Amino acid sequence: MAHAYLVFGRFNGLPLMKLAGDDHEETRRSLRVLIDCGLATIVFGDIHPNPFIRALPDEPKEETLRKLDECGFVQGNFYPTRAYLDTVVTPGQYPGRPYTYELARGEPQLGHRAFELRILEDYRNDPRFEYSTNDIQGQIYAHDDAGVRSEENVYLRFGFAFGEDRAMFVAAMLWDLSQLSPEAQQRWRMREVDVPTSLHPDHHRAVMGHFPERLSLYEAFIMELETINRIAAAIGRPGLFRHDHSRDRPREFGSLLRPTVKEFNDFVATLDKMISDNIDLAFFGDDVARERRIDVEGGGFRLERKGSLQLLEEWLRQKFRPREPAPMDDMLATFRKVRKLRNKPAHVGVGNAFDPDIALKQRDLMEQAYTALRTLRLILMNHPLAREVEIDSHLREGLIWTP
């Protein structure tokens, strides 16, 4: 049994039907002895759909014995337990491959390990690798003909996990980690963290073979840009935003991989470019004046161009009279807050200082920015011609993951 589990490097079990033989009752008694002694277990495929892998931690032996009596040999695979494997498996058999060794010892293939976010930074910044994520899960792989040595080559699916105090980590499944080269396994091992973590709920759903339930804030933000532009078209105007970024999401638009002042400032600059710098002044037509008169000493005056946020505010206040002005006021204050944060580094010298609290600051800012953009979409939906615009169910029902 252990030989079959270990020899091919796939760590699969033995189908019960192959063990049944002619005398099912005698086989059942033998299996019960091994299970009761803690030397073997059975995966029935009733929790995770694939019984041919040890996807999850072993069930208690009492539960395994009950299922064996009820299900017989119709389904299920037989596996050696960790207690037994520890007597025959040693680290020396898997040099430089700590995650392969863990599987050989009987750890579940879909058990996750957590890592510092900065493990992703080198892949994101290296043009030889494709790095993509929807802020819930993602993947990394080397481009063809990119000149990546086999020792450093990576194909890895990853997700995110959370620890105490909202701390965010990279999460990768043990099976995927075990398929890395020894050099890559050692590299990831150096960034592993030994703290309790829980998988992002939608990443956990994906691992278990289910569809995600919600969008990340970043996905929802981009979807709001696209929706607002569709509303603009419905009311007979050019798009409010020059780019909806549905096909060209900026790399800096996501969770910080390294909590530094520089990364935060880069994120803020990107966010402001997607909001105030992204506003197409043609949307306002001739409804609001583009310039304001500034009186100067001596009785003269000069004309000064208004900023995009000023024009947006004047247009909204001209066209909409909300019963409760607070949401609109908060929205405009958030847009201006982002602009002010972007301008601050231009006037105040800042270094690349490391600050763990910056990650939380960024998530709070992103949540405020999304709320503001959603408020803008809801305001525009009050236009009579906008009521037939189809709104994605995630946005309509608020199915958004907040940090």
mmCIF file of C-alpha atoms in Angstrom:
data_model
loop_
_atom_site.group_PDB
_atom_site.id
_atom_site.type_symbol
_atom_site.label_atom_id
_atom_site.label_comp_id
_atom_site.label_asym_id
_atom_site.label_seq_id
_atom_site.Cartn_x
_atom_site.Cartn_y
_atom_site.Cartn_z
ATOM 1 C CA MET A 1 0.000 0.000 0.000
ATOM 2 C CA ALA A 2 2.740 2.491 0.988
ATOM 3 C CA HIS A 3 4.800 1.423 -2.028
ATOM 4 C CA ALA A 4 1.932 2.226 -4.395
ATOM 5 C CA TYR A 5 1.407 5.573 -2.650
ATOM 6 C CA LEU A 6 5.053 6.608 -2.857
ATOM 7 C CA VAL A 7 6.651 4.976 -5.862
ATOM 8 C CA PHE A 8 5.040 6.947 -8.685
ATOM 9 C CA GLY A 9 5.308 10.323 -6.963
ATOM 10 C CA ARG A 10 1.595 11.031 -7.411
ATOM 11 C CA PHE A 11 0.625 10.019 -3.863
ATOM 12 C CA ASN A 12 -2.573 8.335 -4.968
ATOM 13 C CA GLY A 13 -4.486 5.663 -3.090
ATOM 14 C CA LEU A 14 -5.449 2.127 -4.047
ATOM 15 C CA PRO A 15 -9.039 1.674 -5.276
ATOM 16 C CA LEU A 16 -10.997 -0.465 -2.837
ATOM 17 C CA MET A 17 -12.395 -2.563 -5.675
ATOM 18 C CA LYS A 18 -8.864 -3.779 -6.448
ATOM 19 C CA LEU A 19 -8.453 -4.914 -2.849
ATOM 20 C CA ALA A 20 -11.816 -6.598 -2.472
ATOM 21 C CA GLY A 21 -10.933 -9.986 -3.939
ATOM 22 C CA ASP A 22 -13.474 -12.806 -3.798
ATOM 23 C CA ASP A 23 -14.053 -12.744 -0.063
ATOM 24 C CA HIS A 24 -15.367 -9.252 0.687
ATOM 25 C CA GLU A 25 -15.991 -10.001 4.328
ATOM 26 C CA GLU A 26 -12.419 -11.169 4.944
ATOM 27 C CA THR A 27 -11.072 -8.101 3.144
ATOM 28 C CA ARG A 28 -13.331 -5.859 5.204
ATOM 29 C CA ARG A 29 -12.046 -7.386 8.454
ATOM 30 C CA SER A 30 -8.436 -6.871 7.363
ATOM 31 C CA LEU A 31 -9.098 -3.263 6.415
ATOM 32 C CA ARG A 32 -10.860 -2.617 9.718
ATOM 33 C CA VAL A 33 -7.813 -3.875 11.626
ATOM 34 C CA LEU A 34 -5.441 -1.571 9.696
ATOM 35 C CA ILE A 35 -7.765 1.413 10.136
ATOM 36 C CA ASP A 36 -8.377 0.712 13.811
ATOM 37 C CA CYS A 37 -4.625 0.512 14.420
ATOM 38 C CA GLY A 38 -4.150 3.919 12.753
ATOM 39 C CA LEU A 39 -2.082 2.537 9.876
ATOM 40 C CA ALA A 40 -4.528 3.158 7.022
ATOM 41 C CA THR A 41 -7.541 5.232 6.057
ATOM 42 C CA ILE A 42 -10.047 5.496 3.205
ATOM 43 C CA VAL A 43 -11.088 8.483 1.108
ATOM 44 C CA PHE A 44 -14.652 7.906 -0.117
ATOM 45 C CA GLY A 45 -15.078 10.980 -2.342
ATOM 46 C CA ASP A 46 -18.138 12.209 -0.450
ATOM 47 C CA ILE A 47 -16.497 15.390 0.878
ATOM 48 C CA HIS A 48 -14.162 16.267 -1.983
ATOM 49 C CA PRO A 49 -15.378 14.863 -5.318
ATOM 50 C CA ASN A 50 -12.088 13.182 -6.244
ATOM 51 C CA PRO A 51 -11.351 10.086 -4.112
ATOM 52 C CA PHE A 52 -8.165 9.395 -6.082
ATOM 53 C CA ILE A 53 -6.285 12.125 -4.261
ATOM 54 C CA ARG A 54 -5.869 12.740 -0.550
ATOM 55 C CA ALA A 55 -7.387 16.196 -0.888
ATOM 56 C CA LEU A 56 -8.270 16.908 2.736
ATOM 57 C CA PRO A 57 -7.163 15.818 6.212
ATOM 58 C CA ASP A 58 -8.036 12.230 7.117
ATOM 59 C CA GLU A 59 -11.355 11.709 8.831
ATOM 60 C CA PRO A 60 -11.462 10.187 12.339
ATOM 61 C CA LYS A 61 -11.077 6.426 12.152
ATOM 62 C CA GLU A 62 -14.519 5.903 13.728
ATOM 63 C CA GLU A 63 -16.125 7.777 10.844
ATOM 64 C CA THR A 64 -14.024 5.883 8.306
ATOM 65 C CA LEU A 65 -15.070 2.540 9.784
ATOM 66 C CA ARG A 66 -18.731 3.558 9.741
ATOM 67 C CA LYS A 67 -18.542 4.524 6.063
ATOM 68 C CA LEU A 68 -16.724 1.287 5.203
ATOM 69 C CA ASP A 69 -19.561 -0.700 6.747
ATOM 70 C CA GLU A 70 -22.206 1.375 4.967
ATOM 71 C CA CYS A 71 -20.577 1.851 1.554
ATOM 72 C CA GLY A 72 -18.592 -1.342 1.235
ATOM 73 C CA PHE A 73 -16.256 -1.487 -1.755
ATOM 74 C CA VAL A 74 -18.378 0.462 -4.228
ATOM 75 C CA GLN A 75 -16.256 3.595 -3.978
ATOM 76 C CA GLY A 76 -13.213 4.896 -2.194
ATOM 77 C CA ASN A 77 -9.437 4.628 -2.168
ATOM 78 C CA PHE A 78 -7.159 3.149 0.457
ATOM 79 C CA TYR A 79 -4.260 5.249 1.855
ATOM 80 C CA PRO A 80 -1.469 4.779 4.391
ATOM 81 C CA THR A 81 -1.740 7.185 7.326
ATOM 82 C CA ARG A 82 0.868 9.680 8.380
ATOM 83 C CA ALA A 83 1.582 7.560 11.457
ATOM 84 C CA TYR A 84 2.674 4.715 9.207
ATOM 85 C CA LEU A 85 4.395 6.849 6.556
ATOM 86 C CA ASP A 86 6.572 8.485 9.210
ATOM 87 C CA THR A 87 8.137 5.077 9.790
ATOM 88 C CA VAL A 88 9.207 4.667 6.156
ATOM 89 C CA VAL A 89 9.703 8.205 4.781
ATOM 90 C CA THR A 90 12.703 10.435 5.560
ATOM 91 C CA PRO A 91 13.674 13.975 4.443
ATOM 92 C CA GLY A 92 16.759 12.577 2.752
ATOM 93 C CA GLN A 93 14.567 10.859 0.180
ATOM 94 C CA TYR A 94 13.347 14.275 -1.005
ATOM 95 C CA PRO A 95 16.409 16.545 -0.917
ATOM 96 C CA GLY A 96 15.557 20.204 -1.436
ATOM 97 C CA ARG A 97 11.870 19.370 -1.874
ATOM 98 C CA PRO A 98 10.190 20.130 1.465
ATOM 99 C CA TYR A 99 6.675 20.253 0.020
ATOM 100 C CA THR A 100 7.053 16.960 -1.824
ATOM 101 C CA TYR A 101 8.286 15.479 1.451
ATOM 102 C CA GLU A 102 5.176 16.732 3.234
ATOM 103 C CA LEU A 103 2.941 14.956 0.724
ATOM 104 C CA ALA A 104 5.007 11.807 1.078
ATOM 105 C CA ARG A 105 4.321 11.940 4.816
ATOM 106 C CA GLY A 106 0.573 11.946 4.184
ATOM 107 C CA GLU A 107 -0.289 15.644 4.257
ATOM 108 C CA PRO A 108 -3.422 16.482 2.202
ATOM 109 C CA GLN A 109 -2.816 17.735 -1.330
ATOM 110 C CA LEU A 110 -5.231 20.647 -0.895
ATOM 111 C CA GLY A 111 -3.765 21.726 2.396
ATOM 112 C CA HIS A 112 -2.435 25.247 1.968
ATOM 113 C CA ARG A 113 0.724 26.948 3.082
ATOM 114 C CA ALA A 114 0.879 30.714 3.648
ATOM 115 C CA PHE A 115 3.623 33.053 2.449
ATOM 116 C CA GLU A 116 4.625 36.683 2.649
ATOM 117 C CA LEU A 117 3.007 38.704 -0.115
ATOM 118 C CA ARG A 118 6.395 39.854 -1.393
ATOM 119 C CA ILE A 119 7.078 36.347 -2.764
ATOM 120 C CA LEU A 120 4.870 37.462 -5.683
ATOM 121 C CA GLU A 121 6.750 40.702 -6.285
ATOM 122 C CA ASP A 122 9.633 39.242 -8.258
ATOM 123 C CA TYR A 123 7.275 37.380 -10.594
ATOM 124 C CA ARG A 124 5.030 40.414 -11.079
ATOM 125 C CA ASN A 125 8.034 42.586 -11.962
ATOM 126 C CA ASP A 126 9.856 40.025 -14.130
ATOM 127 C CA PRO A 127 8.778 40.225 -17.805
ATOM 128 C CA ARG A 128 9.789 36.593 -18.311
ATOM 129 C CA PHE A 129 6.803 35.511 -16.218
ATOM 130 C CA GLU A 130 3.101 35.898 -16.693
ATOM 131 C CA TYR A 131 1.548 37.071 -13.438
ATOM 132 C CA SER A 132 -2.217 37.447 -13.226
ATOM 133 C CA THR A 133 -4.667 37.687 -10.372
ATOM 134 C CA ASN A 134 -8.248 38.723 -9.692
ATOM 135 C CA ASP A 135 -7.316 39.494 -6.061
ATOM 136 C CA ILE A 136 -8.882 36.218 -4.928
ATOM 137 C CA GLN A 137 -6.665 33.786 -6.810
ATOM 138 C CA GLY A 138 -4.159 33.850 -9.620
ATOM 139 C CA GLN A 139 -1.377 32.070 -11.445
ATOM 140 C CA ILE A 140 2.267 32.435 -12.371
ATOM 141 C CA TYR A 141 4.056 30.807 -15.277
ATOM 142 C CA ALA A 142 7.065 31.452 -17.481
ATOM 143 C CA HIS A 143 6.525 32.707 -21.011
ATOM 144 C CA ASP A 144 7.629 30.394 -23.796
ATOM 145 C CA ASP A 145 11.171 31.127 -24.990
ATOM 146 C CA ALA A 146 11.659 33.542 -22.085
ATOM 147 C CA GLY A 147 15.077 32.162 -21.218
ATOM 148 C CA VAL A 148 14.000 30.863 -17.801
ATOM 149 C CA ARG A 149 16.240 28.113 -16.463
ATOM 150 C CA SER A 150 14.443 24.864 -15.671
ATOM 151 C CA GLU A 151 15.520 25.210 -12.038
ATOM 152 C CA GLU A 152 13.690 28.529 -11.659
ATOM 153 C CA ASN A 153 10.742 27.728 -13.901
ATOM 154 C CA VAL A 154 7.385 28.016 -12.175
ATOM 155 C CA TYR A 155 3.833 27.089 -12.949
ATOM 156 C CA LEU A 156 1.855 27.816 -9.838
ATOM 157 C CA ARG A 157 -1.732 28.568 -8.963
ATOM 158 C CA PHE A 158 -2.125 30.658 -5.850
ATOM 159 C CA GLY A 159 -4.753 32.427 -3.807
ATOM 160 C CA PHE A 160 -4.882 34.591 -0.725
ATOM 161 C CA ALA A 161 -5.398 33.897 2.956
ATOM 162 C CA PHE A 162 -5.916 36.008 6.044
ATOM 163 C CA GLY A 163 -4.460 35.893 9.527
ATOM 164 C CA GLU A 164 -5.176 37.880 12.609
ATOM 165 C CA ASP A 165 -5.796 41.633 12.397
ATOM 166 C CA ARG A 166 -6.685 41.349 8.686
ATOM 167 C CA ALA A 167 -3.098 40.444 7.758
ATOM 168 C CA MET A 168 -3.026 39.155 4.191
ATOM 169 C CA PHE A 169 -0.843 36.346 2.828
ATOM 170 C CA VAL A 170 -0.302 34.361 -0.347
ATOM 171 C CA ALA A 171 -1.735 30.851 -0.167
ATOM 172 C CA ALA A 172 -0.667 27.901 -2.311
ATOM 173 C CA MET A 173 -1.840 24.302 -2.262
ATOM 174 C CA LEU A 174 0.653 21.679 -1.172
ATOM 175 C CA TRP A 175 0.262 19.702 -4.391
ATOM 176 C CA ASP A 176 1.092 22.726 -6.558
ATOM 177 C CA LEU A 177 4.082 23.554 -4.387
ATOM 178 C CA SER A 178 5.304 19.967 -4.605
ATOM 179 C CA GLN A 179 5.511 20.235 -8.397
ATOM 180 C CA LEU A 180 8.066 23.061 -8.241
ATOM 181 C CA SER A 181 11.747 22.398 -8.798
ATOM 182 C CA PRO A 182 13.918 21.972 -5.698
ATOM 183 C CA GLU A 183 15.331 25.476 -6.226
ATOM 184 C CA ALA A 184 11.855 27.005 -6.459
ATOM 185 C CA GLN A 185 10.601 25.032 -3.443
ATOM 186 C CA GLN A 186 13.490 26.359 -1.373
ATOM 187 C CA ARG A 187 12.746 29.895 -2.542
ATOM 188 C CA TRP A 188 9.120 29.655 -1.486
ATOM 189 C CA ARG A 189 10.027 27.932 1.758
ATOM 190 C CA MET A 190 12.082 30.969 2.780
ATOM 191 C CA ARG A 191 8.948 33.153 2.540
ATOM 192 C CA GLU A 192 6.603 30.753 4.321
ATOM 193 C CA VAL A 193 4.968 32.069 7.497
ATOM 194 C CA ASP A 194 4.109 29.936 10.485
ATOM 195 C CA VAL A 195 0.886 31.597 11.609
ATOM 196 C CA PRO A 196 -2.747 30.411 11.563
ATOM 197 C CA THR A 197 -4.467 31.511 8.361
ATOM 198 C CA SER A 198 -7.818 30.995 6.657
ATOM 199 C CA LEU A 199 -8.259 30.874 2.892
ATOM 200 C CA HIS A 200 -10.166 33.646 1.179
ATOM 201 C CA PRO A 201 -13.745 32.247 1.107
ATOM 202 C CA ASP A 202 -14.034 32.320 -2.691
ATOM 203 C CA HIS A 203 -10.598 30.797 -3.140
ATOM 204 C CA HIS A 204 -11.687 28.004 -0.821
ATOM 205 C CA ARG A 205 -14.804 27.528 -2.929
ATOM 206 C CA ALA A 206 -12.685 27.280 -6.092
ATOM 207 C CA VAL A 207 -10.375 24.734 -4.476
ATOM 208 C CA MET A 208 -13.419 22.645 -3.600
ATOM 209 C CA GLY A 209 -14.689 22.790 -7.162
ATOM 210 C CA HIS A 210 -17.354 25.493 -6.766
ATOM 211 C CA PHE A 211 -17.911 28.810 -8.522
ATOM 212 C CA PRO A 212 -17.013 32.049 -6.708
ATOM 213 C CA GLU A 213 -19.826 34.011 -5.091
ATOM 214 C CA ARG A 214 -18.504 37.581 -5.152
ATOM 215 C CA LEU A 215 -16.129 40.009 -6.824
ATOM 216 C CA SER A 216 -13.058 41.576 -5.319
ATOM 217 C CA LEU A 217 -13.130 45.325 -4.710
ATOM 218 C CA TYR A 218 -10.697 45.830 -7.583
ATOM 219 C CA GLU A 219 -12.764 43.830 -10.064
ATOM 220 C CA ALA A 220 -15.912 45.618 -8.913
ATOM 221 C CA PHE A 221 -14.239 49.033 -9.272
ATOM 222 C CA ILE A 222 -13.360 48.356 -12.906
ATOM 223 C CA MET A 223 -16.850 47.000 -13.538
ATOM 224 C CA GLU A 224 -18.291 50.225 -12.104
ATOM 225 C CA LEU A 225 -16.191 52.286 -14.540
ATOM 226 C CA GLU A 226 -17.534 50.257 -17.442
ATOM 227 C CA THR A 227 -21.118 50.481 -16.144
ATOM 228 C CA ILE A 228 -20.931 54.259 -15.692
ATOM 229 C CA ASN A 229 -19.773 54.615 -19.283
ATOM 230 C CA ARG A 230 -22.727 52.526 -20.459
ATOM 231 C CA ILE A 231 -25.042 54.780 -18.454
ATOM 232 C CA ALA A 232 -23.450 57.809 -20.114
ATOM 233 C CA ALA A 233 -24.138 56.306 -23.540
ATOM 234 C CA ALA A 234 -27.758 55.607 -22.549
ATOM 235 C CA ILE A 235 -28.344 59.246 -21.634
ATOM 236 C CA GLY A 236 -26.790 60.441 -24.878
ATOM 237 C CA ARG A 237 -23.371 61.550 -23.668
ATOM 238 C CA PRO A 238 -19.756 60.510 -24.251
ATOM 239 C CA GLY A 239 -18.350 58.149 -21.677
ATOM 240 C CA LEU A 240 -17.556 59.838 -18.373
ATOM 241 C CA PHE A 241 -14.264 57.940 -18.227
ATOM 242 C CA ARG A 242 -11.806 57.784 -21.110
ATOM 243 C CA HIS A 243 -10.758 54.247 -20.152
ATOM 244 C CA ASP A 244 -12.753 51.628 -18.271
ATOM 245 C CA HIS A 245 -9.641 49.409 -17.903
ATOM 246 C CA SER A 246 -11.670 46.261 -18.501
ATOM 247 C CA ARG A 247 -8.886 45.004 -20.770
ATOM 248 C CA ASP A 248 -5.877 46.922 -19.503
ATOM 249 C CA ARG A 249 -5.948 46.760 -15.729
ATOM 250 C CA PRO A 250 -2.881 48.580 -14.358
ATOM 251 C CA ARG A 251 -0.384 46.339 -12.599
ATOM 252 C CA GLU A 252 -0.255 48.637 -9.586
ATOM 253 C CA PHE A 253 -4.029 48.366 -9.120
ATOM 254 C CA GLY A 254 -4.235 45.647 -6.489
ATOM 255 C CA SER A 255 -3.259 44.690 -2.976
ATOM 256 C CA LEU A 256 0.198 45.856 -1.945
ATOM 257 C CA LEU A 257 2.774 43.092 -2.202
ATOM 258 C CA ARG A 258 5.194 45.064 -0.067
ATOM 259 C CA PRO A 259 3.867 47.530 2.565
ATOM 260 C CA THR A 260 6.122 50.473 1.823
ATOM 261 C CA VAL A 261 5.490 54.165 1.343
ATOM 262 C CA LYS A 262 6.625 53.879 -2.282
ATOM 263 C CA GLU A 263 4.187 51.049 -3.107
ATOM 264 C CA PHE A 264 1.368 52.939 -1.406
ATOM 265 C CA ASN A 265 2.171 56.120 -3.321
ATOM 266 C CA ASP A 266 2.322 54.170 -6.596
ATOM 267 C CA PHE A 267 -1.093 52.703 -5.831
ATOM 268 C CA VAL A 268 -2.572 56.114 -4.976
ATOM 269 C CA ALA A 269 -1.193 57.594 -8.205
ATOM 270 C CA THR A 270 -2.750 54.751 -10.185
ATOM 271 C CA LEU A 271 -6.068 55.131 -8.393
ATOM 272 C CA ASP A 272 -6.187 58.869 -9.065
ATOM 273 C CA LYS A 273 -5.337 58.302 -12.730
ATOM 274 C CA MET A 274 -8.321 55.947 -12.910
ATOM 275 C CA ILE A 275 -10.634 58.556 -11.345
ATOM 276 C CA SER A 276 -9.902 62.270 -11.738
ATOM 277 C CA ASP A 277 -7.339 62.013 -14.557
ATOM 278 C CA ASN A 278 -9.656 59.595 -16.340
ATOM 279 C CA ILE A 279 -12.655 61.929 -16.557
ATOM 280 C CA ASP A 280 -13.487 62.969 -20.120
ATOM 281 C CA LEU A 281 -14.540 66.612 -20.015
ATOM 282 C CA ALA A 282 -16.587 66.096 -23.190
ATOM 283 C CA PHE A 283 -19.139 64.321 -20.988
ATOM 284 C CA PHE A 284 -20.233 67.665 -19.515
ATOM 285 C CA GLY A 285 -20.825 69.336 -22.891
ATOM 286 C CA ASP A 286 -21.685 72.994 -22.459
ATOM 287 C CA ASP A 287 -23.591 72.422 -19.221
ATOM 288 C CA VAL A 288 -20.847 73.863 -17.027
ATOM 289 C CA ALA A 289 -18.189 76.473 -17.720
ATOM 290 C CA ARG A 290 -14.691 75.020 -18.150
ATOM 291 C CA GLU A 291 -12.975 78.114 -16.710
ATOM 292 C CA ARG A 292 -13.509 80.400 -13.747
ATOM 293 C CA ARG A 293 -12.722 84.091 -13.451
ATOM 294 C CA ILE A 294 -10.084 85.040 -10.886
ATOM 295 C CA ASP A 295 -9.906 88.721 -9.911
ATOM 296 C CA VAL A 296 -6.389 90.086 -9.671
ATOM 297 C CA GLU A 297 -4.943 93.128 -7.966
ATOM 298 C CA GLY A 298 -5.473 96.327 -9.886
ATOM 299 C CA GLY A 299 -8.977 95.544 -11.111
ATOM 300 C CA GLY A 300 -8.160 92.993 -13.772
ATOM 301 C CA PHE A 301 -8.880 89.273 -13.914
ATOM 302 C CA ARG A 302 -7.525 86.037 -15.317
ATOM 303 C CA LEU A 303 -9.204 82.826 -16.421
ATOM 304 C CA GLU A 304 -8.269 79.596 -14.707
ATOM 305 C CA ARG A 305 -9.210 76.152 -15.957
ATOM 306 C CA LYS A 306 -11.308 74.114 -13.574
ATOM 307 C CA GLY A 307 -10.183 70.680 -12.547
ATOM 308 C CA SER A 308 -12.093 67.565 -13.551
ATOM 309 C CA LEU A 309 -13.430 66.995 -10.037
ATOM 310 C CA GLN A 310 -14.681 70.582 -9.840
ATOM 311 C CA LEU A 311 -16.528 70.142 -13.139
ATOM 312 C CA LEU A 312 -17.994 66.836 -11.959
ATOM 313 C CA GLU A 313 -19.267 68.434 -8.753
ATOM 314 C CA GLU A 314 -20.816 71.420 -10.537
ATOM 315 C CA TRP A 315 -22.509 69.185 -13.106
ATOM 316 C CA LEU A 316 -23.914 66.801 -10.474
ATOM 317 C CA ARG A 317 -25.236 69.611 -8.290
ATOM 318 C CA GLN A 318 -26.816 71.199 -11.339
ATOM 319 C CA LYS A 319 -28.529 68.024 -12.522
ATOM 320 C CA PHE A 320 -29.400 66.210 -9.289
ATOM 321 C CA ARG A 321 -31.039 67.368 -6.085
ATOM 322 C CA PRO A 322 -30.749 64.444 -3.639
ATOM 323 C CA ARG A 323 -32.931 64.457 -0.548
ATOM 324 C CA GLU A 324 -29.918 63.352 1.468
ATOM 325 C CA PRO A 325 -26.807 65.236 0.289
ATOM 326 C CA ALA A 326 -24.404 63.318 2.555
ATOM 327 C CA PRO A 327 -23.648 60.398 0.166
ATOM 328 C CA MET A 328 -22.796 62.792 -2.682
ATOM 329 C CA ASP A 329 -20.711 64.966 -0.375
ATOM 330 C CA ASP A 330 -18.839 61.912 0.920
ATOM 331 C CA MET A 331 -18.257 60.688 -2.631
ATOM 332 C CA LEU A 332 -16.733 63.977 -3.746
ATOM 333 C CA ALA A 333 -14.661 64.194 -0.553
ATOM 334 C CA THR A 334 -13.227 60.729 -1.250
ATOM 335 C CA PHE A 335 -12.295 61.599 -4.832
ATOM 336 C CA ARG A 336 -10.531 64.722 -3.543
ATOM 337 C CA LYS A 337 -8.837 62.741 -0.798
ATOM 338 C CA VAL A 338 -7.292 60.438 -3.402
ATOM 339 C CA ARG A 339 -6.101 63.436 -5.432
ATOM 340 C CA LYS A 340 -4.604 65.073 -2.329
ATOM 341 C CA LEU A 341 -2.801 61.875 -1.329
ATOM 342 C CA ARG A 342 -1.366 61.642 -4.831
ATOM 343 C CA ASN A 343 -0.101 65.228 -4.731
ATOM 344 C CA LYS A 344 1.462 64.872 -1.294
ATOM 345 C CA PRO A 345 4.617 62.947 -2.380
ATOM 346 C CA ALA A 346 5.320 65.673 -4.944
ATOM 347 C CA HIS A 347 5.708 68.187 -2.102
ATOM 348 C CA VAL A 348 6.950 66.063 0.770
ATOM 349 C CA GLY A 349 10.046 63.917 0.434
ATOM 350 C CA VAL A 350 9.334 60.278 1.326
ATOM 351 C CA GLY A 351 11.543 57.227 1.310
ATOM 352 C CA ASN A 352 10.829 53.592 0.668
ATOM 353 C CA ALA A 353 10.005 53.053 4.329
ATOM 354 C CA PHE A 354 8.535 49.697 5.414
ATOM 355 C CA ASP A 355 5.341 50.026 7.446
ATOM 356 C CA PRO A 356 2.991 47.047 8.117
ATOM 357 C CA ASP A 357 0.095 49.443 8.778
ATOM 358 C CA ILE A 358 0.303 50.753 5.204
ATOM 359 C CA ALA A 359 -1.399 47.593 3.887
ATOM 360 C CA LEU A 360 -4.420 48.279 6.096
ATOM 361 C CA LYS A 361 -4.374 51.950 5.101
ATOM 362 C CA GLN A 362 -4.457 50.991 1.447
ATOM 363 C CA ARG A 363 -7.354 48.560 1.902
ATOM 364 C CA ASP A 364 -9.363 51.198 3.764
ATOM 365 C CA LEU A 365 -8.690 53.727 1.006
ATOM 366 C CA MET A 366 -9.708 51.232 -1.670
ATOM 367 C CA GLU A 367 -12.958 50.482 0.129
ATOM 368 C CA GLN A 368 -13.722 54.216 0.331
ATOM 369 C CA ALA A 369 -12.869 54.684 -3.349
ATOM 370 C CA TYR A 370 -15.127 51.843 -4.414
ATOM 371 C CA THR A 371 -17.992 53.153 -2.269
ATOM 372 C CA ALA A 372 -17.570 56.584 -3.862
ATOM 373 C CA LEU A 373 -17.596 55.191 -7.404
ATOM 374 C CA ARG A 374 -20.638 53.061 -6.626
ATOM 375 C CA THR A 375 -22.396 56.162 -5.279
ATOM 376 C CA LEU A 376 -21.646 57.961 -8.551
ATOM 377 C CA ARG A 377 -23.190 55.098 -10.513
ATOM 378 C CA LEU A 378 -26.294 55.121 -8.296
ATOM 379 C CA ILE A 379 -26.673 58.894 -8.757
ATOM 380 C CA LEU A 380 -26.465 58.612 -12.544
ATOM 381 C CA MET A 381 -28.996 55.778 -12.520
ATOM 382 C CA ASN A 382 -31.597 58.346 -11.454
ATOM 383 C CA HIS A 383 -31.620 59.751 -14.968
ATOM 384 C CA PRO A 384 -34.834 58.606 -16.705
ATOM 385 C CA LEU A 385 -32.918 57.259 -19.721
ATOM 386 C CA ALA A 386 -30.578 55.217 -17.521
ATOM 387 C CA ARG A 387 -33.166 53.004 -15.914
ATOM 388 C CA GLU A 388 -33.000 50.379 -18.650
ATOM 389 C CA VAL A 389 -29.234 49.931 -18.334
ATOM 390 C CA GLU A 390 -28.492 46.399 -17.195
ATOM 391 C CA ILE A 391 -26.467 46.241 -14.003
ATOM 392 C CA ASP A 392 -24.383 43.185 -13.195
ATOM 393 C CA SER A 393 -25.938 41.211 -10.344
ATOM 394 C CA HIS A 394 -22.761 41.427 -8.270
ATOM 395 C CA LEU A 395 -22.907 45.233 -8.335
ATOM 396 C CA ARG A 396 -26.674 45.399 -8.003
ATOM 397 C CA GLU A 397 -26.780 43.085 -4.983
ATOM 398 C CA GLY A 398 -23.542 44.265 -3.401
ATOM 399 C CA LEU A 399 -21.790 40.893 -3.775
ATOM 400 C CA ILE A 400 -18.367 42.402 -3.227
ATOM 401 C CA TRP A 401 -15.613 41.198 -0.941
ATOM 402 C CA THR A 402 -14.454 43.993 1.318
ATOM 403 C CA PRO A 403 -10.979 43.859 2.877
#
